[in-house]
mmCIF file with all atom_site columns, C-alpha atoms in Angstrom:
data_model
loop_
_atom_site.group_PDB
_atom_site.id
_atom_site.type_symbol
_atom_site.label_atom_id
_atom_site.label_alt_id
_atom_site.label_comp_id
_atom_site.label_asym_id
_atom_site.label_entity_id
_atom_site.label_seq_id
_atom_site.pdbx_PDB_ins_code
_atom_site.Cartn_x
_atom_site.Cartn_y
_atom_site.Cartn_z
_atom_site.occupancy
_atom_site.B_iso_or_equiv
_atom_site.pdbx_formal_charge
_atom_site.auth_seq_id
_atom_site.auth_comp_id
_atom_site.auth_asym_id
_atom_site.auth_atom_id
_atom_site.pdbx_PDB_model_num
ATOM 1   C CA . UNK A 1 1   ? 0.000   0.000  0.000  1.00 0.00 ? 1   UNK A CA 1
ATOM 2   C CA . UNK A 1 2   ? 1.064   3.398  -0.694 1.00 0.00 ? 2   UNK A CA 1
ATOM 3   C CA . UNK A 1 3   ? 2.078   6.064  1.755  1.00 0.00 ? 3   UNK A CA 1
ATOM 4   C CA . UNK A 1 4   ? 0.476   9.366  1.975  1.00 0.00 ? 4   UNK A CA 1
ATOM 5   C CA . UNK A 1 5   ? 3.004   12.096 0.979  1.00 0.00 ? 5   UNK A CA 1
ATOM 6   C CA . UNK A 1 6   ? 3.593   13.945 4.286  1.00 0.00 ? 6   UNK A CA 1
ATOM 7   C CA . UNK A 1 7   ? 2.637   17.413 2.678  1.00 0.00 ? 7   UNK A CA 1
ATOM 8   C CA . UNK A 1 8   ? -0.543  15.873 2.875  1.00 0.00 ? 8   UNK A CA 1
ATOM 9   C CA . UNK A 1 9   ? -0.610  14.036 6.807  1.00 0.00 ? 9   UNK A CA 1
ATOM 10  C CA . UNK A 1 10  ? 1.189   17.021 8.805  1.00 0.00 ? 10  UNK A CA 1
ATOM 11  C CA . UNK A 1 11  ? -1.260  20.035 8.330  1.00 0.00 ? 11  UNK A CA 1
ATOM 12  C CA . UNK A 1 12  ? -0.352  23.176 10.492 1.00 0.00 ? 12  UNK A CA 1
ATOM 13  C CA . UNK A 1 13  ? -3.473  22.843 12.821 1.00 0.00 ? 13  UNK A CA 1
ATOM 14  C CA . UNK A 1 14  ? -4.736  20.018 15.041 1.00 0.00 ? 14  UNK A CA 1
ATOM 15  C CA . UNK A 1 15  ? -8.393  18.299 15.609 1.00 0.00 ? 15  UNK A CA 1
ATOM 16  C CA . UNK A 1 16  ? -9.460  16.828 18.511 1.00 0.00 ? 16  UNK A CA 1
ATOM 17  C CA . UNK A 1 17  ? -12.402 14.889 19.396 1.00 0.00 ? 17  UNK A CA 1
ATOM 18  C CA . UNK A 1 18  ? -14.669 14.983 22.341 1.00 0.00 ? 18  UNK A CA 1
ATOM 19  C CA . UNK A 1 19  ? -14.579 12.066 24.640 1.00 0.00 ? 19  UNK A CA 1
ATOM 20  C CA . UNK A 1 20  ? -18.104 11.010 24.218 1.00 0.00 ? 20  UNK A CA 1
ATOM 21  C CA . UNK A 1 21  ? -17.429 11.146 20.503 1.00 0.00 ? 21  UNK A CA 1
ATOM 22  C CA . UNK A 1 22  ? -14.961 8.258  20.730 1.00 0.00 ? 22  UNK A CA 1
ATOM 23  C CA . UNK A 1 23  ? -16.737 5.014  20.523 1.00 0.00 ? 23  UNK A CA 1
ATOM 24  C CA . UNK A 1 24  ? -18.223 6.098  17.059 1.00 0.00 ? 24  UNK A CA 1
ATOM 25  C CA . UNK A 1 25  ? -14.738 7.131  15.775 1.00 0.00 ? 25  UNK A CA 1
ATOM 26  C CA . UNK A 1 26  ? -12.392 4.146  15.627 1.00 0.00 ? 26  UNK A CA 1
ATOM 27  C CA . UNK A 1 27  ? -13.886 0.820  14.996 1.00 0.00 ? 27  UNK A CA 1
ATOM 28  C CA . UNK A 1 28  ? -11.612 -1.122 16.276 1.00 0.00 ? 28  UNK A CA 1
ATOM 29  C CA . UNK A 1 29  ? -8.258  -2.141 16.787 1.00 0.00 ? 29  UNK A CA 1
ATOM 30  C CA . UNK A 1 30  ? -5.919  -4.344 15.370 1.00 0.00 ? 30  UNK A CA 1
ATOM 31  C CA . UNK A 1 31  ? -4.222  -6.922 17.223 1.00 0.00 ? 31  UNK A CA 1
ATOM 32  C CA . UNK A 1 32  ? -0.538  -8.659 16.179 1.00 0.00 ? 32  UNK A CA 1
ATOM 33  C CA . UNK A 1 33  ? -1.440  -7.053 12.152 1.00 0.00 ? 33  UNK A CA 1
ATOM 34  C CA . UNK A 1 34  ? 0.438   -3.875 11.278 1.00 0.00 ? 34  UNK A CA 1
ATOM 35  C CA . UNK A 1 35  ? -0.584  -1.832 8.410  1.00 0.00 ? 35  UNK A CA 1
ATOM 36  C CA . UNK A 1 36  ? 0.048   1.013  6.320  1.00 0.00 ? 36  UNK A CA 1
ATOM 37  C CA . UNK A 1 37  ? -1.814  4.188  6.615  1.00 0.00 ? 37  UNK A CA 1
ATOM 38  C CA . UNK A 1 38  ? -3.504  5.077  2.976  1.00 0.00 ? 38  UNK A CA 1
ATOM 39  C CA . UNK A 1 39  ? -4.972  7.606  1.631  1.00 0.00 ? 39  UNK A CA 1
ATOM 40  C CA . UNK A 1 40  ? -8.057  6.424  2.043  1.00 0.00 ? 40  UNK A CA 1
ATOM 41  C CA . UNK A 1 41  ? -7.388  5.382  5.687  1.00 0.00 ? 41  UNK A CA 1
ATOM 42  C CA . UNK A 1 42  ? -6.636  8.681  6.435  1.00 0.00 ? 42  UNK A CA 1
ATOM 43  C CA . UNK A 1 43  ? -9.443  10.585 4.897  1.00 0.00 ? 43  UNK A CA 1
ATOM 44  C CA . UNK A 1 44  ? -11.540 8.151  6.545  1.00 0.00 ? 44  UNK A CA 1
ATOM 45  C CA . UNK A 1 45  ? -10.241 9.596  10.059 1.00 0.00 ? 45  UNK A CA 1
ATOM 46  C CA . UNK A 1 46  ? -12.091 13.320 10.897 1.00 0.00 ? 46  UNK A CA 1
ATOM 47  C CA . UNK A 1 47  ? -9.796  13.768 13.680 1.00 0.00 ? 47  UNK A CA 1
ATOM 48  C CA . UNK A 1 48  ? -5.972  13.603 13.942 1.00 0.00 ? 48  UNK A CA 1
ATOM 49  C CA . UNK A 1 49  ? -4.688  9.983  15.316 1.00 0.00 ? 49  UNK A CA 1
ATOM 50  C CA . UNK A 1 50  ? -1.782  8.437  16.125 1.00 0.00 ? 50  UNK A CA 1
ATOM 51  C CA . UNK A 1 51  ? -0.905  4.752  14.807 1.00 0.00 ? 51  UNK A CA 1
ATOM 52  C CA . UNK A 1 52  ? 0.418   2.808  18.107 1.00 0.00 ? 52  UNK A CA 1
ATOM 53  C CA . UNK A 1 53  ? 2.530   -0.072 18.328 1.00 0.00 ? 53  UNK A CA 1
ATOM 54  C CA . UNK A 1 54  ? 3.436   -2.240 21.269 1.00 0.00 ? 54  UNK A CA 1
ATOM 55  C CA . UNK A 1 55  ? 6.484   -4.782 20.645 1.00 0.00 ? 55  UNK A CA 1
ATOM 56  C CA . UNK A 1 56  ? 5.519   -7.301 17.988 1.00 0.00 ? 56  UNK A CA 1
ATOM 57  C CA . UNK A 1 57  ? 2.406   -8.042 19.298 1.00 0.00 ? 57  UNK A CA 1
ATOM 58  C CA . UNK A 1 58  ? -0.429  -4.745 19.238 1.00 0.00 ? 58  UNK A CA 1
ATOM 59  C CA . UNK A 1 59  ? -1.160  -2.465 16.763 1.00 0.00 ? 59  UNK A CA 1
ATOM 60  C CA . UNK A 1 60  ? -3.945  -0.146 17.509 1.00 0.00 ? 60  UNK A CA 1
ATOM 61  C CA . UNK A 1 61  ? -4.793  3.834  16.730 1.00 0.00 ? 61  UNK A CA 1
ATOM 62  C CA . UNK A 1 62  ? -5.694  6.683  19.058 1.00 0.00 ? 62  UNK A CA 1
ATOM 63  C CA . UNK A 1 63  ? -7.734  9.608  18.757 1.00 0.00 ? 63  UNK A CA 1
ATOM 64  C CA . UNK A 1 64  ? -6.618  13.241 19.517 1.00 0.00 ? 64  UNK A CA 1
ATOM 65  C CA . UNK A 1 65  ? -8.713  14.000 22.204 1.00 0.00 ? 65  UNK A CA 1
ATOM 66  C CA . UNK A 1 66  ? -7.365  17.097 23.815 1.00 0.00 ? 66  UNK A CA 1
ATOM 67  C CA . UNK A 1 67  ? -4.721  19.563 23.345 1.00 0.00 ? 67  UNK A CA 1
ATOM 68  C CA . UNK A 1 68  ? -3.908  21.584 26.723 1.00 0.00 ? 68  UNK A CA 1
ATOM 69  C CA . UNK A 1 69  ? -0.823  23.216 27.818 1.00 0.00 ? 69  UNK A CA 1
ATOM 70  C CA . UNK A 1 70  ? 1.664   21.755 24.994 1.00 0.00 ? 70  UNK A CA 1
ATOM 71  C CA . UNK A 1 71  ? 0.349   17.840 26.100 1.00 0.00 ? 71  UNK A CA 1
ATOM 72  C CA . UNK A 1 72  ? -1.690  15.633 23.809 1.00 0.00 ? 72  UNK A CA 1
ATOM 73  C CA . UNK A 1 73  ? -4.042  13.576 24.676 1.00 0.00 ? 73  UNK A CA 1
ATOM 74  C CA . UNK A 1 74  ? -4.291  10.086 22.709 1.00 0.00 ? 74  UNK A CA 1
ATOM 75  C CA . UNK A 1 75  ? -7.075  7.854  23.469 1.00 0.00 ? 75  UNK A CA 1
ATOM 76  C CA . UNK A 1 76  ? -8.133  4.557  22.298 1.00 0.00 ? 76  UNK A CA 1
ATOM 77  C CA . UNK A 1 77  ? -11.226 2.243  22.078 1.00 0.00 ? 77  UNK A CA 1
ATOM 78  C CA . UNK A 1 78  ? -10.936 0.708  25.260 1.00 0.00 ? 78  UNK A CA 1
ATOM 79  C CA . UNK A 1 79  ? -10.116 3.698  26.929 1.00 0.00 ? 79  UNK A CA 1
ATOM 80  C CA . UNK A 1 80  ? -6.474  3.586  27.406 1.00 0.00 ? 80  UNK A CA 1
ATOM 81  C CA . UNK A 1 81  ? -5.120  6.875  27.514 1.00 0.00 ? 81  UNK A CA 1
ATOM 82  C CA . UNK A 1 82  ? -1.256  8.037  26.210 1.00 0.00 ? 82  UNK A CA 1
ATOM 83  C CA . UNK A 1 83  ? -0.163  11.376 27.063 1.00 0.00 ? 83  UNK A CA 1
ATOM 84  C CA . UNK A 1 84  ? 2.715   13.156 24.927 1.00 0.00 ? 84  UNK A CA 1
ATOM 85  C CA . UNK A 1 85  ? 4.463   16.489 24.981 1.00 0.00 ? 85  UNK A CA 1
ATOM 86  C CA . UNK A 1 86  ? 6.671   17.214 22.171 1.00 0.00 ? 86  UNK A CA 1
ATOM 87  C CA . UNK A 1 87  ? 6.461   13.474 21.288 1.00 0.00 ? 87  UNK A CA 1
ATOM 88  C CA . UNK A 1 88  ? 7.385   12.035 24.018 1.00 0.00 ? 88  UNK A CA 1
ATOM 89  C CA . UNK A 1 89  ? 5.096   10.022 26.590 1.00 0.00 ? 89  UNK A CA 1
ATOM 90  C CA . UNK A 1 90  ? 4.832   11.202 29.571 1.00 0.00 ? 90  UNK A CA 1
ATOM 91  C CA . UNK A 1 91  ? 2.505   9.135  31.118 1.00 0.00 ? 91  UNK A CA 1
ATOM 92  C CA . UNK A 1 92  ? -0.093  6.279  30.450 1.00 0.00 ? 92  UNK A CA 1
ATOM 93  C CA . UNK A 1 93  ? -3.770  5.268  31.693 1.00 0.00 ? 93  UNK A CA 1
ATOM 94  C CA . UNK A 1 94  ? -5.036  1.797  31.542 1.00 0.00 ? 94  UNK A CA 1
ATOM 95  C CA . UNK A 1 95  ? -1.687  -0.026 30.224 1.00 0.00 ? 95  UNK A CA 1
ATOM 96  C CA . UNK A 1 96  ? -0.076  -3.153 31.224 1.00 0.00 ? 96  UNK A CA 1
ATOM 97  C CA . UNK A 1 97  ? 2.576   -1.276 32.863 1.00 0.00 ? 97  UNK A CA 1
ATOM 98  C CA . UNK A 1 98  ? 1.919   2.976  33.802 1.00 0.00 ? 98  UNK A CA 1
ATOM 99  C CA . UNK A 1 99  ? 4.051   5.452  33.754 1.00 0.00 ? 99  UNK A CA 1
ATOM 100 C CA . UNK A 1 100 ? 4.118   9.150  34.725 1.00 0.00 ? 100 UNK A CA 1
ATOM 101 C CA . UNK A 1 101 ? 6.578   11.804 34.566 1.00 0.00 ? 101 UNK A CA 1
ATOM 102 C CA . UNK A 1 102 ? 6.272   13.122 38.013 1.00 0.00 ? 102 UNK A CA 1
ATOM 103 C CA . UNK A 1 103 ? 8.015   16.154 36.876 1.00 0.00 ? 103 UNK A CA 1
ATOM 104 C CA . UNK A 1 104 ? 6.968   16.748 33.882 1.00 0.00 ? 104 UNK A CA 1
ATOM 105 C CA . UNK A 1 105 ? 5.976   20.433 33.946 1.00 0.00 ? 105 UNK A CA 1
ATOM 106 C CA . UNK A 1 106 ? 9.702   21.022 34.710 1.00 0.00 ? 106 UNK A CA 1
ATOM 107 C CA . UNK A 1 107 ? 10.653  19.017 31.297 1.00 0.00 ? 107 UNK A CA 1
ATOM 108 C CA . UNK A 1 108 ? 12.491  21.821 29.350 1.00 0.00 ? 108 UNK A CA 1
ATOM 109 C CA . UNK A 1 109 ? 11.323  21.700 25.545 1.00 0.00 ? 109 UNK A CA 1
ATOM 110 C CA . UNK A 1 110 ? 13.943  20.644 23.160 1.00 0.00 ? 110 UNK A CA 1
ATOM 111 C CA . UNK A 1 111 ? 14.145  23.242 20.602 1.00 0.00 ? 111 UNK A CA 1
ATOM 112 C CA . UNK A 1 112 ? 15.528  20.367 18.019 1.00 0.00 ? 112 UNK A CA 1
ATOM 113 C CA . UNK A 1 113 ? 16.475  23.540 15.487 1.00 0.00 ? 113 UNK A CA 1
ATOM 114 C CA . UNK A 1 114 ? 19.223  23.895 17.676 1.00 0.00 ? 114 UNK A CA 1
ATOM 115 C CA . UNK A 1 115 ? 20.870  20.693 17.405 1.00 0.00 ? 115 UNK A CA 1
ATOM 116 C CA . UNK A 1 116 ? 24.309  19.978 15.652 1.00 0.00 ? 116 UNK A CA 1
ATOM 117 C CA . UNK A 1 117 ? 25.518  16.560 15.098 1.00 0.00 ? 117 UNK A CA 1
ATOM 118 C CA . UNK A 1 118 ? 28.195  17.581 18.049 1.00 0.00 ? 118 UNK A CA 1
ATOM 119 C CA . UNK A 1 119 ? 25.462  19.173 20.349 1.00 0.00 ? 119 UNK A CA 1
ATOM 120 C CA . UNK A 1 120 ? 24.457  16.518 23.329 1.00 0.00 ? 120 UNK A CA 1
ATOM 121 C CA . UNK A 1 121 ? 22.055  17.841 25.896 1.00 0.00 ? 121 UNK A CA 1
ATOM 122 C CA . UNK A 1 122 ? 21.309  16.591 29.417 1.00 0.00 ? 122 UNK A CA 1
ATOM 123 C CA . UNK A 1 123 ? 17.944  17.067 31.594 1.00 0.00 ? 123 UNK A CA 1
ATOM 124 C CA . UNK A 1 124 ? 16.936  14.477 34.674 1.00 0.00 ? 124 UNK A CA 1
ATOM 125 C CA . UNK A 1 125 ? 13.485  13.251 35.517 1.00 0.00 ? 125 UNK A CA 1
ATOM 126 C CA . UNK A 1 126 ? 11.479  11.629 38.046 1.00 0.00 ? 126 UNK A CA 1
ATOM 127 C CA . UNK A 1 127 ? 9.925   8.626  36.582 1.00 0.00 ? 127 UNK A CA 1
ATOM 128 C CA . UNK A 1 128 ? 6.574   6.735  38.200 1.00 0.00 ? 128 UNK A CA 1
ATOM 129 C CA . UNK A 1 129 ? 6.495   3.295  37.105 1.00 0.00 ? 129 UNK A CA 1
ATOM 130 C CA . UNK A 1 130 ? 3.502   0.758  37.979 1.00 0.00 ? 130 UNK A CA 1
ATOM 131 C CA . UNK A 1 131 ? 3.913   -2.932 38.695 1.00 0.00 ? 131 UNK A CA 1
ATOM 132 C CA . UNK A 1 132 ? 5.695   -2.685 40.341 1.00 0.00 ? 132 UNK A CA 1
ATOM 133 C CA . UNK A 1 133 ? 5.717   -0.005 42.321 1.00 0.00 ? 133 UNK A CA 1
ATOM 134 C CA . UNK A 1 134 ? 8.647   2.550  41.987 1.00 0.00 ? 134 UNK A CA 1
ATOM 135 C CA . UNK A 1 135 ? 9.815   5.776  41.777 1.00 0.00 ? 135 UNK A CA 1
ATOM 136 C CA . UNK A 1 136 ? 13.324  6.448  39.223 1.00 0.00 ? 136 UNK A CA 1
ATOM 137 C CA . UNK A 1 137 ? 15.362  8.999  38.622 1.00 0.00 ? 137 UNK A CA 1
ATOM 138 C CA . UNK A 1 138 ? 16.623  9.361  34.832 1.00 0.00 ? 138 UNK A CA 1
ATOM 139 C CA . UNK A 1 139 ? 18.994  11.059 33.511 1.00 0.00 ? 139 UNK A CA 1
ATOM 140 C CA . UNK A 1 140 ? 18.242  12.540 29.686 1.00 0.00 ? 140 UNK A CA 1
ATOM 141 C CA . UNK A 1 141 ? 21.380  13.110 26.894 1.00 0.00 ? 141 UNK A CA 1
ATOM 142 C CA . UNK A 1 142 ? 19.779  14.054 23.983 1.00 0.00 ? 142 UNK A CA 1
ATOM 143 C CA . UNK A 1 143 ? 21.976  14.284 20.681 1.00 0.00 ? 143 UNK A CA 1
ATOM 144 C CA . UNK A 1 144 ? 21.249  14.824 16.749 1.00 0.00 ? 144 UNK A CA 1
ATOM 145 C CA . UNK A 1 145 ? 21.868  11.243 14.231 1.00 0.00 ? 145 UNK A CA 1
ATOM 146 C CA . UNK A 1 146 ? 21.624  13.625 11.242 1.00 0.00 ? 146 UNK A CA 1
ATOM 147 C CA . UNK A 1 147 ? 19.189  13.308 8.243  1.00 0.00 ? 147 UNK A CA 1
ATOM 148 C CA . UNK A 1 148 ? 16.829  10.009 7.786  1.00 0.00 ? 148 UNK A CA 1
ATOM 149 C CA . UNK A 1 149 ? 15.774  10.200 3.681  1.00 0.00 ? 149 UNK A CA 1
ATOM 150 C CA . UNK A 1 150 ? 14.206  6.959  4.023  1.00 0.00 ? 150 UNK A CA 1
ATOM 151 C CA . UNK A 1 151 ? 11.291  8.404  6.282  1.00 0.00 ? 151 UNK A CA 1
ATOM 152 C CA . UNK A 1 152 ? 10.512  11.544 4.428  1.00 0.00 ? 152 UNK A CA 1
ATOM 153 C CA . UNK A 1 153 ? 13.971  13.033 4.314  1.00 0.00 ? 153 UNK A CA 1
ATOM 154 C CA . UNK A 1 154 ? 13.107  13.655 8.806  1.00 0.00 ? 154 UNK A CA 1
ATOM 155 C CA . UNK A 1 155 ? 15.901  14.691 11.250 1.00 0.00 ? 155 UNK A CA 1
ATOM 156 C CA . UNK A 1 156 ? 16.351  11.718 13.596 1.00 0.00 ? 156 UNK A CA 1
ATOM 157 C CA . UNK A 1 157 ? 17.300  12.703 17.125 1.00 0.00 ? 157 UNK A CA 1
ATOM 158 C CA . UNK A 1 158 ? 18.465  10.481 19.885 1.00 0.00 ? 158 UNK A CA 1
ATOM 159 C CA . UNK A 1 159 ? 17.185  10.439 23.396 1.00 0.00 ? 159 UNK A CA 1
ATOM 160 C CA . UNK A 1 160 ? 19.667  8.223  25.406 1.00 0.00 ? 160 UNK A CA 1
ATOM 161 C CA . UNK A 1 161 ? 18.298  7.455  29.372 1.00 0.00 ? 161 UNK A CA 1
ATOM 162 C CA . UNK A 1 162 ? 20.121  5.870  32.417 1.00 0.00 ? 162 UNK A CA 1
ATOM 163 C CA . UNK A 1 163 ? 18.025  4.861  35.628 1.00 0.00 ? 163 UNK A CA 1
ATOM 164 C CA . UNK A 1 164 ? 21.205  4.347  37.619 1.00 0.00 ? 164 UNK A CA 1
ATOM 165 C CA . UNK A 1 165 ? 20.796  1.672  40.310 1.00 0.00 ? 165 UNK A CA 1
ATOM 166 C CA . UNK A 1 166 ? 17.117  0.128  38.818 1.00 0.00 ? 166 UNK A CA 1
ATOM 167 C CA . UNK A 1 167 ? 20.177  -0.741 35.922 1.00 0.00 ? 167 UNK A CA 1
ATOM 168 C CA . UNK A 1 168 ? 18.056  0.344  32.958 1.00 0.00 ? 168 UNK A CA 1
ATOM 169 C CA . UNK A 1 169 ? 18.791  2.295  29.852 1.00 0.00 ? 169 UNK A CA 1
ATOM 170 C CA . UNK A 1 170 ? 18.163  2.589  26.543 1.00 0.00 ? 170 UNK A CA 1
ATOM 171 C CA . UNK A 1 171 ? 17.486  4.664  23.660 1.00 0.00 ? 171 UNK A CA 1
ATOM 172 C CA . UNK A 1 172 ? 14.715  6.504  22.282 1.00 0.00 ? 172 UNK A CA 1
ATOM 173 C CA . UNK A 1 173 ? 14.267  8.387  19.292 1.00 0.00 ? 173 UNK A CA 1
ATOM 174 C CA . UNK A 1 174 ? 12.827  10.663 17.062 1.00 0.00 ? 174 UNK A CA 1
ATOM 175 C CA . UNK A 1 175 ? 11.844  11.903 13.528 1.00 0.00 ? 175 UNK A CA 1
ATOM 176 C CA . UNK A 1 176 ? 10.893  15.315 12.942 1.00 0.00 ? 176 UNK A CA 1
ATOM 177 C CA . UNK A 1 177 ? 9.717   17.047 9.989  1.00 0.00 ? 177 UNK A CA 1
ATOM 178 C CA . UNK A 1 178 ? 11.204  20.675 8.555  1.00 0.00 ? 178 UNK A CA 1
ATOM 179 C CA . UNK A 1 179 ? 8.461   22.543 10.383 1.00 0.00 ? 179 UNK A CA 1
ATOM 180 C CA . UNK A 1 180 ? 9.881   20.909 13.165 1.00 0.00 ? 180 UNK A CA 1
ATOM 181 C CA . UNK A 1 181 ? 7.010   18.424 14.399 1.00 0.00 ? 181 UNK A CA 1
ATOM 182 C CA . UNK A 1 182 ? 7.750   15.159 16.210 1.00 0.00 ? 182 UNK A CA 1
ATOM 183 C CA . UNK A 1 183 ? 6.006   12.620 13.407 1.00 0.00 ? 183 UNK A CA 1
ATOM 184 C CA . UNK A 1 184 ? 7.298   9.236  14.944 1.00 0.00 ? 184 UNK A CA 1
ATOM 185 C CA . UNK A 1 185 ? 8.874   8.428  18.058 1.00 0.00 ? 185 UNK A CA 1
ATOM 186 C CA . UNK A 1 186 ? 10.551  5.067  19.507 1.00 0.00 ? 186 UNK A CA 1
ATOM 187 C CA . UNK A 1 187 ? 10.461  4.776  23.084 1.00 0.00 ? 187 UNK A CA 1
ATOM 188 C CA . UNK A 1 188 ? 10.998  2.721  26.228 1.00 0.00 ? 188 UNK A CA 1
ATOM 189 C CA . UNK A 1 189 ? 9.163   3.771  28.988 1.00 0.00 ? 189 UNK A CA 1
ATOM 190 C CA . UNK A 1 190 ? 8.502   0.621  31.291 1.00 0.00 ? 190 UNK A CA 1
ATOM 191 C CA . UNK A 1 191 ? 11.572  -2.162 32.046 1.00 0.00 ? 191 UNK A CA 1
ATOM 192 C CA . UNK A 1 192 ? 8.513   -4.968 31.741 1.00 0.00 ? 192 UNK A CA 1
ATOM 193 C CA . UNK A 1 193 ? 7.412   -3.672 28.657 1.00 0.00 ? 193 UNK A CA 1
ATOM 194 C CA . UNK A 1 194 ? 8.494   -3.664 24.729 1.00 0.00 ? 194 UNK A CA 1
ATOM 195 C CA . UNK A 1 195 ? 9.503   -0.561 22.663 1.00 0.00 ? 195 UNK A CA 1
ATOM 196 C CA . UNK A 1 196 ? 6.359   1.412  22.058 1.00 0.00 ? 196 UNK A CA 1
ATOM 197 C CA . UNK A 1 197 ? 6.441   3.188  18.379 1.00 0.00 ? 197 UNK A CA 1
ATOM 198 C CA . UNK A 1 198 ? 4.006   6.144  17.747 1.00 0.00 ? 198 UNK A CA 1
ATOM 199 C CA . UNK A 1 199 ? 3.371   7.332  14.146 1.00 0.00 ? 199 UNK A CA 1
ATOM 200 C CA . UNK A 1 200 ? 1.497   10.731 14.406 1.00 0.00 ? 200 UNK A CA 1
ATOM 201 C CA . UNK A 1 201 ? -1.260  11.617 11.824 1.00 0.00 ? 201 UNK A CA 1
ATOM 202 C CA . UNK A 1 202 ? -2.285  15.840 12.533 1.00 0.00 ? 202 UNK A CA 1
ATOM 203 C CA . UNK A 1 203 ? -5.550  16.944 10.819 1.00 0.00 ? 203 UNK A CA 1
#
């Protein structure tokens, strides 16, 4: 199937739904089956969406459902909830494993126009995790991996994390268009859980 061209997915303005709106929106979701997002997908969609995927094993889309403050809120049929600022999730409802960013209001944006291929930046957070039970400090390096032509010619950014004694890290990243929108991210955000990937669809 064909991709749209991303002229057409990233339009300068966002749509969000209403929450009681949601049940008649998405359909349904589809488990262990990825798929491409068409053209006619996406026309079929009256509200910007993100396409989310879970390890190997879920594939599923969220709605927009609210825009407040610089965080998006993503929700799906069941009623899970994924909250994202500039991309990056900072905290979950109704998951396997939760997390929330318990200082997330302190995050400082990352202006990625700034970036060089030397530039490396550093910010800490305090990280909630559920089931188990903890509370983690992480400390943020974040760093530019130059041009990506074979997802629409993005910048591809680099969001290394170190949890210290839990003795967790990884990496995270992150494509952004020229206009400087986060369109896909990759991201770890539980030990017990797989890489979640978020494709981002604006209307």
């Amino acid at each position: 199937m064909t991709r749209i061209p991303i002229v057409l997915l990233f339009l300068s303005s966002c749509s969000a739904i209403s929450y009681g709106e949601l049940p008649g929106i998405i359909k349904e979701s589809v488990f262990g089956v990825d798929f491409e997002v068409t053209n006619k997908f996406y026309d079929s969609q009256p509200y910007s969406f993100a396409k989310i995927k879970v390890g190997r094993s879920i594939v599923a889309i969220t709605v927009l459902a609210k825009v407040q403050n610089g965080t998006y809120t993503w929700l799906s049929q069941d009623g899970e909830r994924i909250y994202t600022r500039d991309g990056k999730i900072i905290e979950t409802e109704g998951l396997a494993h939760d997390i929330k960013i318990l200082d997330s209001n302190n995050l400082k944006p990352i202006s990625f126009a700034e970036f060089t291929t030397n530039t490396v930046k550093f910010q800490e957070i305090l990280l909630q995790l559920d089931k188990p039970h903890a509370i983690v400090n992480h400390s943020l390096s974040f760093s530019e991996l130059g041009l990506d032509d074979s997802y629409f010619d993005t910048m591809l950014y680099k969001e290394a994390f170190d949890s210290g004694k839990l003795v967790w890290k990884n990496d995270n990243l992150y494509w952004v268009d020229t206009k400087g929108r986060v369109i896909k991210t990759e991201q770890h955000i539980h030990p017990m859980m797989p890489k979640i990937t978020m494709e981002f669809y604006y209307k």
